[in-house]
Amino acid sequence: AQTVTQSQPEMSVQEAETVTLSCTYDTSESDYYLFWYKQPPSRQMILVIRQEAYKQQNATENRFSVNFQKAAKSFSLKISDSQLGDAAMYFCAYLSYNNNDMRFGAGTRLTVKP
Amino acid sequence: GAVVSQHPSWVICKSGTSVKIECRSLDFQATTMFWYRQFPKQSLMLMATSNEGSKATYEQGVEKDKFLINHASLTLSTLTVTSAHPEDSSFYICSASGLAGGKGEQFFGPGTRLTVL
């Protein structure tokens, strides 16, 4: 079974600075999807960014970008120009191409300091 | 964007009673719906996957007789916690996937906080 590991339980960043959240995963599959979700205090899961494994180009969404290293099975999230509203739990998730089972990492709590 | 709603958002019940939680896709047809459980300060754990019109597939360790899932239409799935006990208190989140969004993308409901006294 696929596993997703987030080794940073908590991270802190100064407002306007850049922070990188780490995620590694274990799989024997070649086709899959990777996601970063944000869960603010409201607990609503919000999709931040997604990456298809067959795409070599790293996904980017405004201030959010990923560093996808398929061989290393690494999928880190970089948040640039951090804002107070970025404070939340961030979950890395893996989705197999062949089924609908989404596996989540343990999460990283991001604090943004003004 | 695709919207998923859950009702109720918060429910308190007595031990031994049953509680039903509804999950609705408001603006798209959800061919598959998922139910997750999230304990405080923990990640989401998949409980079961349901496809419209067929029986749900439960994850290992999840009691199917305790957590009844029905996915009778393309816009509605329900989770019934039968004979609830305090250890069932948790945050339950549903998600849905279908033709909306990219392949594999799941749209999450706002969650339901269940407290069993």
mmCIF file of N, CA, C and O in Angstrom, chain A residues 41-44, chain B residues 4-13 19-24 35 38 89-94 109-115:
data_model
loop_
_atom_site.group_PDB
_atom_site.id
_atom_site.type_symbol
_atom_site.label_atom_id
_atom_site.label_comp_id
_atom_site.label_asym_id
_atom_site.label_seq_id
_atom_site.Cartn_x
_atom_site.Cartn_y
_atom_site.Cartn_z
ATOM 1 N N PRO A 41 -8.523 26.521 10.171
ATOM 2 C CA PRO A 41 -9.276 26.185 11.387
ATOM 3 C C PRO A 41 -10.727 25.796 11.143
ATOM 4 O O PRO A 41 -11.318 25.065 11.933
ATOM 5 N N SER A 42 -11.313 26.247 10.062
ATOM 6 C CA SER A 42 -12.690 25.858 9.743
ATOM 7 C C SER A 42 -12.794 24.370 9.407
ATOM 8 O O SER A 42 -13.883 23.803 9.386
ATOM 9 N N ARG A 43 -11.659 23.756 9.120
ATOM 10 C CA ARG A 43 -11.517 22.328 8.789
ATOM 11 C C ARG A 43 -12.015 21.974 7.386
ATOM 12 O O ARG A 43 -12.106 20.803 7.052
ATOM 13 N N GLN A 44 -12.347 22.973 6.600
ATOM 14 C CA GLN A 44 -12.695 22.715 5.206
ATOM 15 C C GLN A 44 -11.427 22.412 4.430
ATOM 16 O O GLN A 44 -10.475 23.189 4.450
ATOM 17 N N VAL B 4 -19.544 20.663 -2.390
ATOM 18 C CA VAL B 4 -20.072 19.526 -1.649
ATOM 19 C C VAL B 4 -20.535 20.027 -0.290
ATOM 20 O O VAL B 4 -19.798 20.751 0.393
ATOM 21 N N SER B 5 -21.743 19.651 0.076
ATOM 22 C CA SER B 5 -22.270 20.076 1.368
ATOM 23 C C SER B 5 -22.448 18.871 2.281
ATOM 24 O O SER B 5 -22.575 17.732 1.819
ATOM 25 N N GLN B 6 -22.435 19.121 3.569
ATOM 26 C CA GLN B 6 -22.690 18.090 4.562
ATOM 27 C C GLN B 6 -23.703 18.617 5.567
ATOM 28 O O GLN B 6 -23.705 19.793 5.924
ATOM 29 N N HIS B 7 -24.536 17.688 6.005
ATOM 30 C CA HIS B 7 -25.530 18.076 6.996
ATOM 31 C C HIS B 7 -25.756 16.923 7.954
ATOM 32 O O HIS B 7 -25.894 15.773 7.511
ATOM 33 N N PRO B 8 -25.762 17.150 9.258
ATOM 34 C CA PRO B 8 -25.542 18.448 9.897
ATOM 35 C C PRO B 8 -24.053 18.775 9.997
ATOM 36 O O PRO B 8 -23.219 17.927 9.718
ATOM 37 N N SER B 9 -23.743 19.977 10.386
ATOM 38 C CA SER B 9 -22.352 20.351 10.582
ATOM 39 C C SER B 9 -21.869 19.931 11.966
ATOM 40 O O SER B 9 -20.668 19.749 12.190
ATOM 41 N N TRP B 10 -22.816 19.801 12.883
ATOM 42 C CA TRP B 10 -22.462 19.431 14.245
ATOM 43 C C TRP B 10 -23.645 18.683 14.853
ATOM 44 O O TRP B 10 -24.792 19.127 14.727
ATOM 45 N N VAL B 11 -23.390 17.543 15.465
ATOM 46 C CA VAL B 11 -24.453 16.776 16.074
ATOM 47 C C VAL B 11 -23.962 16.181 17.395
ATOM 48 O O VAL B 11 -22.830 15.706 17.485
ATOM 49 N N ILE B 12 -24.839 16.253 18.377
ATOM 50 C CA ILE B 12 -24.576 15.637 19.676
ATOM 51 C C ILE B 12 -25.666 14.599 19.901
ATOM 52 O O ILE B 12 -26.847 14.895 19.710
ATOM 53 N N CYS B 13 -25.298 13.415 20.318
ATOM 54 C CA CYS B 13 -26.301 12.373 20.540
ATOM 55 C C CYS B 13 -25.940 11.565 21.779
ATOM 56 O O CYS B 13 -24.806 11.604 22.263
ATOM 57 N N VAL B 19 -27.052 7.978 14.255
ATOM 58 C CA VAL B 19 -26.936 9.311 13.674
ATOM 59 C C VAL B 19 -26.681 9.194 12.178
ATOM 60 O O VAL B 19 -25.839 8.404 11.758
ATOM 61 N N LYS B 20 -27.419 9.982 11.403
ATOM 62 C CA LYS B 20 -27.233 9.982 9.957
ATOM 63 C C LYS B 20 -26.611 11.294 9.517
ATOM 64 O O LYS B 20 -27.066 12.371 9.887
ATOM 65 N N ILE B 21 -25.584 11.182 8.679
ATOM 66 C CA ILE B 21 -24.908 12.355 8.111
ATOM 67 C C ILE B 21 -25.088 12.319 6.605
ATOM 68 O O ILE B 21 -24.858 11.282 5.974
ATOM 69 N N GLU B 22 -25.507 13.445 6.042
ATOM 70 C CA GLU B 22 -25.724 13.517 4.601
ATOM 71 C C GLU B 22 -24.590 14.260 3.905
ATOM 72 O O GLU B 22 -24.056 15.231 4.428
ATOM 73 N N CYS B 23 -24.263 13.794 2.738
ATOM 74 C CA CYS B 23 -23.251 14.427 1.901
ATOM 75 C C CYS B 23 -23.858 14.633 0.517
ATOM 76 O O CYS B 23 -24.313 13.670 -0.098
ATOM 77 N N ARG B 24 -23.852 15.863 0.055
ATOM 78 C CA ARG B 24 -24.471 16.184 -1.235
ATOM 79 C C ARG B 24 -23.511 16.930 -2.162
ATOM 80 O O ARG B 24 -22.807 17.844 -1.720
ATOM 81 N N TRP B 35 -15.850 8.644 2.419
ATOM 82 C CA TRP B 35 -16.052 9.069 3.806
ATOM 83 C C TRP B 35 -14.742 8.921 4.566
ATOM 84 O O TRP B 35 -14.104 7.871 4.548
ATOM 85 N N GLN B 38 -11.562 12.030 10.936
ATOM 86 C CA GLN B 38 -10.389 12.780 11.364
ATOM 87 C C GLN B 38 -10.472 13.036 12.862
ATOM 88 O O GLN B 38 -11.377 13.733 13.330
ATOM 89 N N SER B 89 -17.034 9.464 18.619
ATOM 90 C CA SER B 89 -16.940 10.927 18.509
ATOM 91 C C SER B 89 -15.731 11.284 17.661
ATOM 92 O O SER B 89 -14.610 10.832 17.917
ATOM 93 N N SER B 90 -15.980 12.093 16.647
ATOM 94 C CA SER B 90 -14.911 12.424 15.710
ATOM 95 C C SER B 90 -15.424 13.466 14.728
ATOM 96 O O SER B 90 -16.569 13.907 14.806
ATOM 97 N N PHE B 91 -14.569 13.836 13.810
ATOM 98 C CA PHE B 91 -14.938 14.726 12.714
ATOM 99 C C PHE B 91 -15.028 13.874 11.460
ATOM 100 O O PHE B 91 -14.057 13.208 11.087
ATOM 101 N N TYR B 92 -16.191 13.869 10.831
ATOM 102 C CA TYR B 92 -16.405 13.047 9.653
ATOM 103 C C TYR B 92 -16.488 13.955 8.420
ATOM 104 O O TYR B 92 -17.243 14.926 8.399
ATOM 105 N N ILE B 93 -15.688 13.618 7.435
ATOM 106 C CA ILE B 93 -15.623 14.423 6.211
ATOM 107 C C ILE B 93 -15.967 13.546 5.010
ATOM 108 O O ILE B 93 -15.466 12.424 4.896
ATOM 109 N N CYS B 94 -16.793 14.059 4.145
ATOM 110 C CA CYS B 94 -17.067 13.351 2.903
ATOM 111 C C CYS B 94 -16.409 14.095 1.749
ATOM 112 O O CYS B 94 -16.112 15.294 1.852
ATOM 113 N N GLY B 109 -16.484 18.054 1.480
ATOM 114 C CA GLY B 109 -17.496 18.752 2.237
ATOM 115 C C GLY B 109 -16.872 19.433 3.432
ATOM 116 O O GLY B 109 -15.691 19.215 3.744
ATOM 117 N N PRO B 110 -17.638 20.250 4.131
ATOM 118 C CA PRO B 110 -17.110 21.010 5.269
ATOM 119 C C PRO B 110 -16.954 20.193 6.535
ATOM 120 O O PRO B 110 -16.414 20.684 7.521
ATOM 121 N N GLY B 111 -17.426 18.965 6.529
ATOM 122 C CA GLY B 111 -17.259 18.101 7.688
ATOM 123 C C GLY B 111 -18.421 18.164 8.670
ATOM 124 O O GLY B 111 -19.202 19.124 8.697
ATOM 125 N N THR B 112 -18.525 17.118 9.465
ATOM 126 C CA THR B 112 -19.536 17.004 10.511
ATOM 127 C C THR B 112 -18.855 16.586 11.804
ATOM 128 O O THR B 112 -18.175 15.563 11.838
ATOM 129 N N ARG B 113 -19.059 17.392 12.817
ATOM 130 C CA ARG B 113 -18.486 17.041 14.122
ATOM 131 C C ARG B 113 -19.522 16.245 14.904
ATOM 132 O O ARG B 113 -20.614 16.741 15.183
ATOM 133 N N LEU B 114 -19.186 15.015 15.235
ATOM 134 C CA LEU B 114 -20.072 14.145 16.001
ATOM 135 C C LEU B 114 -19.553 14.004 17.415
ATOM 136 O O LEU B 114 -18.396 13.638 17.616
ATOM 137 N N THR B 115 -20.427 14.305 18.369
ATOM 138 C CA THR B 115 -20.103 14.116 19.780
ATOM 139 C C THR B 115 -21.120 13.157 20.372
ATOM 140 O O THR B 115 -22.325 13.406 20.317
#
